[in-house]
Short mmCIF file of C-alpha atoms in Angstrom, two decimals:
data_model
loop_
_atom_site.label_atom_id
_atom_site.label_comp_id
_atom_site.label_asym_id
_atom_site.label_seq_id
_atom_site.Cartn_x
_atom_site.Cartn_y
_atom_site.Cartn_z
CA MET A 134 152.15 105.99 142.49
CA LYS A 135 153.75 109.41 141.55
CA LEU A 136 151.27 113.01 141.52
CA LYS A 137 153.57 113.18 137.76
CA GLU A 138 152.06 110.03 136.29
CA LEU A 139 147.87 110.84 137.45
CA ARG A 140 146.33 112.61 134.21
CA PHE A 141 143.67 115.34 135.81
CA GLY A 142 140.54 116.83 133.83
CA THR A 143 141.23 114.70 130.85
CA GLU A 144 137.89 115.03 128.10
CA LEU A 145 137.45 111.20 129.35
CA LEU A 146 137.24 112.00 132.67
CA LYS A 147 134.73 114.88 132.36
CA ARG A 148 132.47 112.31 130.02
CA GLY A 149 132.84 110.01 132.57
CA PHE A 150 131.99 111.51 134.93
CA ALA A 151 128.54 112.38 132.98
CA SER A 152 128.07 109.55 132.03
CA MET A 153 128.01 108.06 135.46
CA GLN A 154 124.55 110.07 135.97
CA LYS A 155 123.16 108.29 133.61
CA GLY A 156 119.26 107.19 134.66
CA GLY A 157 119.29 109.99 137.39
CA VAL A 158 117.88 113.06 139.10
CA ILE A 159 119.03 116.11 139.50
CA MET A 160 117.64 118.16 141.57
CA ASP A 161 117.72 122.12 142.23
CA VAL A 162 118.46 123.11 145.75
CA VAL A 163 118.80 126.59 147.38
CA ASN A 164 120.39 125.20 151.17
CA ALA A 165 121.62 122.45 153.06
CA ASP A 166 118.58 121.28 153.93
CA GLN A 167 117.20 121.13 150.71
CA ALA A 168 120.30 119.39 148.85
CA LYS A 169 119.80 116.98 152.43
CA LEU A 170 116.08 115.71 151.09
CA ALA A 171 117.42 115.80 147.36
CA GLU A 172 120.31 113.53 148.50
CA GLU A 173 117.65 111.21 150.87
CA ALA A 174 115.19 110.99 148.12
CA GLY A 175 117.82 109.52 145.44
CA ALA A 176 118.99 111.97 143.43
CA VAL A 177 122.03 111.64 141.61
CA ALA A 178 123.66 115.14 142.25
CA VAL A 179 122.40 118.21 143.53
CA MET A 180 122.34 121.87 141.27
CA SER A 181 123.48 125.00 143.89
CA LEU A 182 121.94 128.02 143.29
CA GLU A 183 120.63 131.14 144.97
CA ARG A 184 117.28 130.89 143.70
CA VAL A 185 115.03 128.34 141.93
CA PRO A 186 114.62 129.31 138.06
CA SER A 187 110.68 129.89 138.75
CA ASP A 188 111.96 132.53 141.87
CA ILE A 189 114.46 134.10 139.23
CA ARG A 190 111.65 134.92 136.70
CA LYS A 191 109.54 136.82 139.44
CA SER A 192 112.26 138.75 140.55
CA GLY A 193 113.54 139.85 137.45
CA GLY A 194 116.83 142.24 137.55
CA VAL A 195 120.60 140.29 136.69
CA ALA A 196 120.88 136.81 138.02
CA ARG A 197 124.11 135.46 138.66
CA MET A 198 125.86 132.70 140.38
CA ALA A 199 125.26 132.04 143.42
CA ASP A 200 127.03 133.30 146.72
CA PRO A 201 129.96 130.92 147.22
CA GLU A 202 129.52 130.87 151.13
CA LYS A 203 125.74 129.06 149.95
CA VAL A 204 127.93 126.23 147.66
CA ILE A 205 129.84 125.23 150.56
CA GLU A 206 126.76 125.20 152.79
CA ILE A 207 125.72 122.85 149.99
CA ILE A 208 128.84 120.88 149.51
CA ASP A 209 129.33 120.00 153.03
CA ALA A 210 125.74 118.72 153.24
CA VAL A 211 125.63 115.68 151.16
CA THR A 212 128.28 113.48 149.38
CA ILE A 213 126.93 113.05 146.15
CA PRO A 214 127.93 115.42 143.30
CA VAL A 215 127.30 119.09 143.55
CA MET A 216 126.29 121.39 140.74
CA GLY A 217 126.41 125.20 140.72
CA LYS A 218 125.29 127.19 138.23
CA VAL A 219 127.21 130.63 136.15
CA ARG A 220 126.52 132.53 133.39
CA ILE A 221 126.54 132.41 129.95
CA GLY A 222 130.47 133.36 129.05
CA HIS A 223 130.86 134.14 132.11
CA PHE A 224 134.48 132.39 132.62
CA VAL A 225 135.27 133.60 135.87
CA GLU A 226 132.27 133.15 137.73
CA ALA A 227 133.45 129.37 136.76
CA GLN A 228 136.75 129.55 137.75
CA VAL A 229 135.11 130.26 141.25
CA LEU A 230 133.23 127.38 141.21
CA GLU A 231 135.65 125.41 139.89
CA THR A 232 138.01 126.53 143.04
CA LEU A 233 134.84 126.10 145.47
CA GLY A 234 135.53 122.24 144.32
CA VAL A 235 132.20 121.99 142.61
CA ASP A 236 132.27 119.00 140.47
CA MET A 237 130.54 120.07 137.49
CA ILE A 238 129.59 123.80 135.92
CA ASP A 239 125.95 124.51 134.38
CA GLU A 240 126.31 127.43 131.95
CA SER A 241 122.91 128.53 132.59
CA GLU A 242 119.97 130.31 130.36
CA VAL A 243 118.79 130.31 133.72
CA LEU A 244 120.90 133.31 135.02
CA THR A 245 121.27 136.44 132.61
CA PRO A 246 124.08 136.27 130.28
CA ALA A 247 127.52 138.18 130.39
CA ASP A 248 128.24 137.80 127.33
CA GLU A 249 126.39 137.27 124.41
CA GLN A 250 129.01 136.70 121.71
CA TYR A 251 131.33 133.90 123.40
CA HIS A 252 130.35 130.93 125.55
CA ILE A 253 133.16 129.57 127.98
CA ASP A 254 135.96 127.58 126.64
CA LYS A 255 135.08 125.18 128.80
CA LYS A 256 138.41 122.90 127.49
CA LEU A 257 140.37 125.27 130.24
CA PHE A 258 139.02 123.41 132.95
CA LYS A 259 139.68 120.54 134.91
CA VAL A 260 135.90 120.62 136.05
CA PRO A 261 133.21 119.03 133.58
CA PHE A 262 130.81 121.49 132.34
CA VAL A 263 126.73 120.80 131.28
CA CYS A 264 125.46 123.21 128.98
CA GLY A 265 121.65 123.83 126.94
CA ALA A 266 120.91 122.86 123.72
CA ARG A 267 117.63 123.86 121.81
CA ASP A 268 118.47 121.68 118.40
CA LEU A 269 121.56 119.74 117.52
CA GLY A 270 123.40 122.76 116.04
CA GLU A 271 123.36 124.46 119.74
CA ALA A 272 124.35 120.95 120.54
CA LEU A 273 127.26 120.14 118.87
CA ARG A 274 128.19 123.66 119.47
CA ARG A 275 128.33 123.29 122.77
CA ILE A 276 130.38 119.95 122.87
CA ASN A 277 132.73 121.25 120.19
CA GLU A 278 133.34 124.24 122.91
CA GLY A 279 134.08 120.97 125.70
CA ALA A 280 130.69 120.62 127.19
CA ALA A 281 130.86 117.23 128.99
CA MET A 282 126.86 116.51 129.01
CA ILE A 283 123.89 118.15 127.36
CA ARG A 284 121.05 118.99 128.51
CA THR A 285 117.66 120.36 127.33
CA LYS A 286 116.92 124.04 127.88
CA GLY A 287 113.37 123.65 128.05
CA GLU A 288 111.77 126.92 129.36
CA ALA A 289 113.17 126.77 132.79
CA GLY A 290 110.39 127.39 135.80
CA THR A 291 107.46 127.45 134.12
CA GLY A 292 106.68 123.88 134.87
CA ASN A 293 105.44 123.25 131.90
CA VAL A 294 106.78 120.26 129.44
CA VAL A 295 106.70 121.52 126.10
CA GLU A 296 109.97 123.30 125.39
CA ALA A 297 111.28 120.62 127.04
CA VAL A 298 109.44 117.96 124.75
CA ARG A 299 110.46 119.70 121.95
CA HIS A 300 113.87 120.28 122.27
CA MET A 301 114.57 116.67 122.83
CA ARG A 302 112.56 116.21 119.73
CA ASN A 303 114.12 118.29 117.73
CA ILE A 304 117.46 116.30 118.43
CA THR A 305 117.04 113.12 118.12
CA GLY A 306 114.98 113.90 115.29
CA GLU A 307 117.90 115.44 113.69
CA ILE A 308 120.06 112.55 114.40
CA ARG A 309 117.44 110.00 112.72
CA ARG A 310 117.59 112.27 109.61
CA LEU A 311 121.92 112.24 109.56
CA LYS A 312 120.98 107.91 108.99
CA GLY A 313 119.74 108.89 105.63
CA MET A 314 122.38 111.15 104.62
CA GLU A 315 125.00 110.13 102.68
CA TYR A 316 128.94 112.01 103.16
CA GLN A 317 128.59 115.19 101.07
CA GLU A 318 125.01 116.08 102.63
CA MET A 319 125.95 115.69 105.70
CA ILE A 320 128.81 118.40 105.64
CA ASP A 321 126.41 120.39 103.73
CA TYR A 322 124.01 119.91 106.67
CA ALA A 323 126.74 120.37 109.43
CA ARG A 324 127.34 123.97 107.21
CA GLU A 325 123.36 124.59 107.56
CA ILE A 326 123.05 123.74 111.54
CA GLU A 327 126.48 125.78 112.20
CA ALA A 328 128.00 122.58 113.76
CA PRO A 329 131.47 120.86 113.17
CA ALA A 330 131.43 118.45 110.70
CA GLU A 331 132.94 115.65 112.32
CA LEU A 332 130.61 115.91 115.15
CA VAL A 333 127.34 115.42 112.98
CA ILE A 334 129.28 112.59 111.05
CA GLU A 335 129.74 111.36 114.67
CA CYS A 336 126.98 111.43 115.61
CA SER A 337 125.29 109.84 112.57
CA GLU A 338 127.93 106.68 113.33
CA ARG A 339 126.61 106.80 116.85
CA GLY A 340 122.88 107.57 116.32
CA ARG A 341 123.30 109.50 118.97
CA LEU A 342 125.10 113.30 120.66
CA PRO A 343 128.51 111.69 121.88
CA VAL A 344 128.13 112.87 125.25
CA VAL A 345 125.18 112.12 127.90
CA ASN A 346 122.07 114.13 127.20
CA PHE A 347 119.73 115.07 129.64
CA SER A 348 116.47 116.93 129.79
CA ALA A 349 115.55 120.06 131.93
CA GLY A 350 112.96 122.91 131.82
CA GLY A 351 109.80 122.64 132.66
CA ILE A 352 109.47 119.11 134.36
CA ALA A 353 107.47 118.93 137.65
CA THR A 354 105.35 115.48 137.49
CA PRO A 355 106.54 112.34 137.60
CA SER A 356 104.92 111.56 134.30
CA ASP A 357 106.86 114.40 132.82
CA ALA A 358 110.14 112.81 133.31
CA ALA A 359 108.86 109.73 132.59
CA MET A 360 107.99 111.21 129.52
CA MET A 361 111.30 112.62 128.31
CA MET A 362 112.93 109.27 129.70
CA GLN A 363 110.67 107.69 126.66
CA LEU A 364 111.78 110.35 124.52
CA GLY A 365 115.46 109.23 124.98
CA ALA A 366 116.83 111.46 127.68
CA ASP A 367 119.60 110.25 129.72
CA GLY A 368 118.69 111.36 132.76
CA VAL A 369 116.29 114.54 133.98
CA PHE A 370 117.47 118.00 135.57
CA VAL A 371 114.51 118.94 137.93
CA GLY A 372 114.02 123.00 138.57
CA SER A 373 111.35 124.33 139.92
CA GLY A 374 109.28 121.54 140.24
CA ILE A 375 110.64 120.10 143.53
CA PHE A 376 110.66 122.85 145.74
CA LYS A 377 107.88 125.10 144.63
CA SER A 378 105.12 121.63 144.81
CA THR A 379 103.02 121.05 147.64
CA SER A 380 105.17 118.19 149.66
CA PRO A 381 108.65 118.71 147.67
CA GLU A 382 109.57 115.18 149.69
CA ARG A 383 107.27 113.18 148.39
CA MET A 384 107.56 115.06 144.89
CA ALA A 385 111.42 114.34 144.56
CA LYS A 386 111.18 110.55 145.80
CA ALA A 387 108.05 109.88 143.42
CA ILE A 388 110.32 112.06 140.31
CA VAL A 389 112.89 109.61 141.20
CA GLU A 390 110.99 106.37 141.36
CA ALA A 391 109.03 107.08 137.73
CA VAL A 392 112.78 107.79 136.33
CA ASN A 393 114.08 104.79 137.38
CA HIS A 394 110.55 102.95 135.64
CA PHE A 395 110.46 105.28 133.22
CA ASN A 396 108.72 102.31 130.82
CA ASP A 397 106.77 101.15 133.71
CA ALA A 398 103.06 102.41 133.62
CA ASN A 399 101.88 101.19 136.89
CA VAL A 400 104.66 102.18 138.77
CA ILE A 401 104.31 105.74 137.44
CA ALA A 402 100.36 105.81 138.11
CA ARG A 403 101.31 104.52 142.17
CA VAL A 404 103.69 107.37 142.73
CA SER A 405 102.21 109.75 141.28
CA LYS A 406 98.66 108.88 143.49
CA GLY A 407 97.88 112.34 146.17
CA LEU A 408 101.29 114.00 145.69
CA GLY A 409 99.46 117.26 146.03
CA ASP A 410 99.66 120.31 143.77
CA ALA A 411 103.18 120.37 141.15
CA MET A 412 104.36 123.27 141.40
CA PRO A 413 102.17 126.62 140.02
CA GLY A 414 102.35 126.37 135.53
CA LEU A 415 103.21 128.83 133.34
CA ASP A 416 101.19 128.83 129.75
CA VAL A 417 104.69 129.69 127.72
CA HIS A 418 102.63 130.91 125.07
CA THR A 419 102.05 134.13 127.15
CA LEU A 420 105.71 134.77 127.64
CA ARG A 421 106.57 138.52 126.27
CA ASP A 422 110.13 138.20 124.50
CA ASP A 423 112.19 139.44 126.97
CA GLU A 424 110.58 136.63 129.57
CA VAL A 425 111.65 133.98 127.35
CA LEU A 426 114.62 132.13 128.82
CA GLN A 427 115.95 129.55 126.18
CA THR A 428 116.97 132.37 123.36
CA ARG A 429 119.62 132.82 125.60
CA GLY A 430 122.87 132.05 124.25
CA ARG A 431 122.75 130.35 120.31
CA MET B 35 130.30 77.52 129.29
CA ASP B 36 127.64 79.58 127.49
CA VAL B 37 127.29 83.06 130.10
CA ARG B 38 124.43 85.33 130.54
CA ILE B 39 126.32 88.46 131.79
CA GLY B 40 123.36 90.81 133.54
CA ILE B 41 124.05 94.71 134.07
CA LEU B 42 122.29 96.55 137.38
CA ALA B 43 120.19 98.37 134.97
CA LEU B 44 119.28 100.71 138.43
CA GLN B 45 121.42 104.16 137.72
CA GLY B 46 124.54 104.78 136.13
CA ASN B 47 127.07 103.81 133.22
CA VAL B 48 125.06 100.34 131.92
CA SER B 49 125.54 101.01 128.40
CA GLU B 50 129.48 100.87 128.52
CA HIS B 51 129.21 97.59 130.26
CA ILE B 52 127.21 95.95 127.97
CA ASP B 53 129.21 97.42 125.66
CA ALA B 54 132.56 96.09 126.78
CA PHE B 55 131.31 92.98 127.88
CA ARG B 56 130.43 92.17 124.62
CA HIS B 57 133.45 93.05 122.45
CA ALA B 58 135.69 91.07 125.61
CA LEU B 59 132.99 87.53 124.53
CA GLU B 60 133.96 88.33 120.89
CA ARG B 61 137.43 88.89 121.61
CA MET B 62 137.38 85.30 123.24
CA GLY B 63 135.54 83.96 120.28
CA ARG B 64 132.38 83.61 122.78
CA GLY B 65 130.21 86.41 120.81
CA THR B 66 127.48 84.60 119.41
CA SER B 67 126.94 81.77 122.50
CA SER B 68 126.02 84.23 125.04
CA GLU B 69 124.25 87.13 125.62
CA VAL B 70 124.37 90.20 128.07
CA PHE B 71 121.55 92.26 129.15
CA GLU B 72 120.35 94.78 131.69
CA VAL B 73 119.03 93.45 134.43
CA ARG B 74 116.28 95.36 137.04
CA ASN B 75 114.69 92.54 138.75
CA THR B 76 114.45 89.02 141.05
CA ALA B 77 113.53 87.33 137.42
CA GLU B 78 115.62 88.64 135.26
CA ILE B 79 118.91 88.30 137.72
CA ALA B 80 117.64 84.17 138.62
CA ILE B 81 118.49 83.87 134.94
CA CYS B 82 122.24 85.39 134.37
CA ASN B 83 125.84 83.48 136.01
CA ALA B 84 127.30 86.95 135.96
CA LEU B 85 126.70 90.34 136.86
CA ALA B 86 127.44 93.91 136.67
CA ILE B 87 127.19 96.38 139.39
CA PRO B 88 127.90 99.67 137.58
CA GLY B 89 128.98 103.33 138.37
CA GLY B 90 126.52 105.41 139.39
CA GLU B 91 125.99 107.29 142.56
CA SER B 92 126.56 104.54 144.82
CA THR B 93 124.02 106.16 147.69
CA THR B 94 121.05 105.76 144.78
CA ILE B 95 121.69 102.83 143.30
CA SER B 96 122.01 101.70 147.21
CA ARG B 97 118.08 103.01 147.43
CA LEU B 98 117.01 101.49 144.45
CA ILE B 99 118.30 98.37 145.50
CA GLU B 100 116.43 98.45 148.77
CA LYS B 101 112.98 99.92 146.51
CA ASN B 102 113.02 97.34 144.29
CA HIS B 103 113.46 94.93 146.76
CA LEU B 104 116.69 93.58 144.84
CA HIS B 105 118.75 93.72 148.30
CA GLU B 106 118.02 89.74 149.03
CA PRO B 107 118.66 88.56 145.10
CA LEU B 108 121.81 90.36 145.10
CA CYS B 109 123.40 88.91 148.13
CA THR B 110 122.33 85.55 147.65
CA PHE B 111 123.23 85.46 143.87
CA SER B 112 125.36 82.42 143.25
CA GLY B 113 127.63 83.49 139.92
CA GLY B 114 130.12 86.26 139.83
CA ILE B 115 129.88 90.04 140.15
CA PHE B 116 132.04 92.19 138.24
CA ALA B 117 131.59 95.98 140.26
CA THR B 118 133.13 99.20 139.36
CA CYS B 119 133.56 102.39 141.43
CA ALA B 120 130.16 102.45 143.72
CA GLY B 121 129.22 98.78 142.61
CA MET B 122 132.62 98.16 144.52
CA VAL B 123 130.96 100.55 147.01
CA LEU B 124 128.21 97.93 147.22
CA MET B 125 129.87 94.66 147.40
CA ALA B 126 132.05 95.71 150.58
CA THR B 127 130.72 94.67 154.11
CA ARG B 128 131.45 98.28 155.68
CA VAL B 129 131.06 101.65 154.04
CA ASP B 130 131.97 105.22 155.35
CA ASP B 131 128.29 106.19 155.17
CA VAL B 132 125.75 104.57 157.43
CA ARG B 133 122.92 105.28 154.68
CA VAL B 134 124.31 103.36 151.95
CA ARG B 135 123.59 99.51 152.80
CA THR B 136 125.78 97.14 151.35
CA LEU B 137 125.38 93.70 149.76
CA GLY B 138 128.30 92.59 152.09
CA LEU B 139 130.20 90.35 149.27
CA ILE B 140 133.82 90.96 149.90
CA ASP B 141 135.29 91.31 153.54
CA MET B 142 136.64 94.71 152.85
CA ALA B 143 135.73 98.24 154.19
CA VAL B 144 135.22 100.78 151.69
CA ASP B 145 135.91 104.60 151.89
CA ARG B 146 133.66 106.74 149.68
CA ASN B 147 135.14 109.41 146.94
CA ALA B 148 138.39 108.72 148.83
CA PHE B 149 140.63 110.89 146.47
CA GLY B 150 138.46 113.89 146.54
CA ARG B 151 135.86 115.61 144.40
CA GLN B 152 135.60 115.15 140.53
CA LYS B 153 138.62 117.81 139.64
CA GLU B 154 140.86 115.52 141.77
CA SER B 155 139.40 112.41 139.24
CA PHE B 156 142.36 111.08 137.57
CA GLU B 157 144.43 108.52 134.60
CA ALA B 158 147.11 106.95 135.82
CA GLU B 159 148.74 103.35 134.63
CA LEU B 160 148.31 100.66 136.90
CA SER B 161 149.85 97.71 137.62
CA ILE B 162 147.61 95.38 138.18
CA LYS B 163 148.58 91.79 139.86
CA GLY B 164 148.65 88.82 137.42
CA LEU B 165 147.86 90.56 134.51
CA LYS B 166 149.55 90.34 131.39
CA GLY B 167 150.04 92.93 128.41
CA GLY B 168 151.57 96.24 130.89
CA PRO B 169 150.06 98.57 132.96
CA PHE B 170 145.90 99.25 132.41
CA HIS B 171 145.12 102.57 131.81
CA ALA B 172 142.76 102.92 134.52
CA ILE B 173 139.62 106.22 134.73
CA PHE B 174 139.07 107.38 138.69
CA ILE B 175 136.04 108.95 138.88
CA ARG B 176 135.46 110.35 142.36
CA ALA B 177 136.03 106.59 143.32
CA PRO B 178 136.32 104.82 146.29
CA VAL B 179 139.41 103.04 148.10
CA ALA B 180 139.41 99.84 150.47
CA THR B 181 141.05 100.70 153.60
CA CYS B 182 141.62 97.22 154.84
CA VAL B 183 140.52 94.02 153.41
CA GLY B 184 140.15 90.55 154.40
CA THR B 185 141.94 87.67 154.48
CA GLY B 186 141.46 85.44 151.44
CA VAL B 187 140.60 88.41 149.94
CA THR B 188 143.02 89.35 146.56
CA VAL B 189 144.84 92.58 146.14
CA LEU B 190 144.96 93.48 142.70
CA SER B 191 146.16 96.64 143.03
CA ARG B 192 147.01 98.88 145.51
CA MET B 193 147.35 103.19 145.75
CA ASN B 194 148.47 105.72 148.56
CA GLN B 195 144.89 105.85 149.48
CA GLY B 196 144.52 102.62 149.49
CA VAL B 197 143.42 99.23 148.01
CA VAL B 198 141.96 99.68 144.15
CA GLY B 199 141.60 96.17 142.87
CA VAL B 200 140.19 92.77 144.24
CA GLU B 201 138.69 89.75 143.87
CA TYR B 202 137.21 87.46 146.07
CA GLY B 203 135.89 84.07 144.76
CA LYS B 204 134.50 84.77 142.02
CA HIS B 205 134.15 88.26 142.34
CA MET B 206 136.02 91.35 140.77
CA ALA B 207 135.64 95.30 142.73
CA LEU B 208 137.41 97.92 141.18
CA SER B 209 137.92 101.26 142.47
CA PHE B 210 137.94 102.48 138.33
CA HIS B 211 136.25 102.05 134.93
CA PRO B 212 137.98 99.37 133.03
CA GLU B 213 134.27 99.82 130.61
CA LEU B 214 135.77 103.64 129.94
CA SER B 215 138.84 102.26 129.14
CA CYS B 216 138.69 100.72 125.77
CA ASP B 217 140.67 97.59 127.46
CA THR B 218 138.34 93.86 128.37
CA ARG B 219 141.46 92.31 129.81
CA LEU B 220 139.66 92.66 133.35
CA HIS B 221 136.10 91.72 131.77
CA GLU B 222 138.01 88.80 130.10
CA ARG B 223 139.82 87.59 133.67
CA PHE B 224 136.83 87.88 135.31
CA LEU B 225 134.63 85.99 132.70
CA LYS B 226 137.41 83.07 132.62
CA LYS B 227 137.38 82.84 136.27
CA LEU B 228 133.78 81.50 135.77
CA GLY B 229 135.14 78.98 133.49
CA VAL B 230 134.47 80.64 130.51
CA CYS B 231 137.06 79.99 127.85
CA PHE B 232 138.70 81.40 124.96
CA ARG B 233 137.18 79.53 122.07
CA SER B 234 140.55 78.90 121.08
CA GLU B 235 141.87 77.26 124.15
CA GLN B 236 138.75 74.44 123.85
CA LYS B 237 140.48 71.15 123.49
CA THR B 238 137.70 70.65 120.40
CA SER B 239 139.02 69.70 116.68
CA ASP B 240 137.91 73.15 116.11
CA MET B 241 140.81 74.74 114.82
CA SER B 242 139.34 78.04 113.75
CA LYS B 243 141.72 80.37 116.36
CA LEU B 244 138.94 83.34 116.23
CA THR B 245 141.47 85.28 119.27
CA LEU B 246 144.77 84.20 120.81
CA PRO B 247 144.98 85.20 124.60
CA ASP B 248 148.37 86.71 123.72
CA GLU B 249 146.88 89.19 121.11
CA ARG B 250 145.08 90.89 123.41
CA GLN B 251 146.34 94.37 123.58
CA ILE B 252 145.20 98.18 124.75
CA GLN B 253 143.61 99.44 121.79
#
């Protein structure tokens, strides 16, 4: 087969890759040892980053893409896919991660935005992107820019699932409401939520987003993860929840099993026993406006 | 013959396989008399006469097979297994990663991620042995290949890196993702081998030919 007959970086390949992650847990890791632990525990992929969200919260300042050396260290340590975070709108950080061989890029509100007006034009890349969203309009704007996967934003680094729940209910609830609308109402609704009409209609026909929808931002326990799955998530991202708990290895395995058996309370009860402390939690209502991450990018 | 197809739903793109098999059965005029559903445990596997192991992460699926005590029921399954991507890795006798415990149902050695990382994932028009209707639009996502296959294993397709499709007895294993192609010819071929025939080929007085084999085409 000649190389020119092969097509790379198509929409189908990007969405297909995202689809392979379904039913899985994607874990934040900051070094090779954590990546190996995550892989060993059954993670479908790891998210490589400089610091987990709760540490980003503590240290303040500008949070950027991880050091390429760190990313390569993680890529070399595991055989599962490796993802990486870039700042919203920072297309050069994305070009760098693509060159390094990262399998998916997270254009993430957890890092300090580089552009307050535009997100990255994701269709220009061969590598697929995942983006955060709080509601249907935001999800569809990201998909329109080329995102192959959506995740709820939640409120990262808090260990508090309340915002992830809010965002997942927003998205699934809005899609359910589309069912009762006639064509003209959908066009009007698309305008209201600032989303492309054809994507709104596609959601209505499929009864779901046109791409895989994961949950992220505050998942700290096996029950949190299973709850998000029952609310309709295709899989979960766990950020600080694993490596800020008292026994990361057991927590990682327990969350993988809880996602696998998300409808079986017996299994969730069993894996939750004696896990030690989950990560320290934060009440999102006590956050100052400038500490809230989910409002970055819209 | 009516067929009950179980899609192993531990992790990966399960729903696409369900849709593809339902579509294939409809095209064969078998839509109403057959079932396609998710399977997660021994009891559910036992009532199937065909299984599909979908794409996903082979290390993750392998661990979940162990965790859920499904290794034995899968190894001794008497029906056919349709395996794609990570599924193909699991069907092999040998794999280049000690952490993946394979089922050993097809005599072949498999390399995981043989084409490289996601940016090297590709679509290609693939010619497949004995498949009518032209080349198959194949979608390779961090795909494995078989580096060598045993005698008795039929090679369906081959690329520079290795073998990308095999048949062995009732089983079929593919490096790529036919469930993403909107082309059910390979699903239909797998079902035909199991003895599921096109409604129109049955020797009955029923002349309502819903689907003819030569009507198949790439959508």
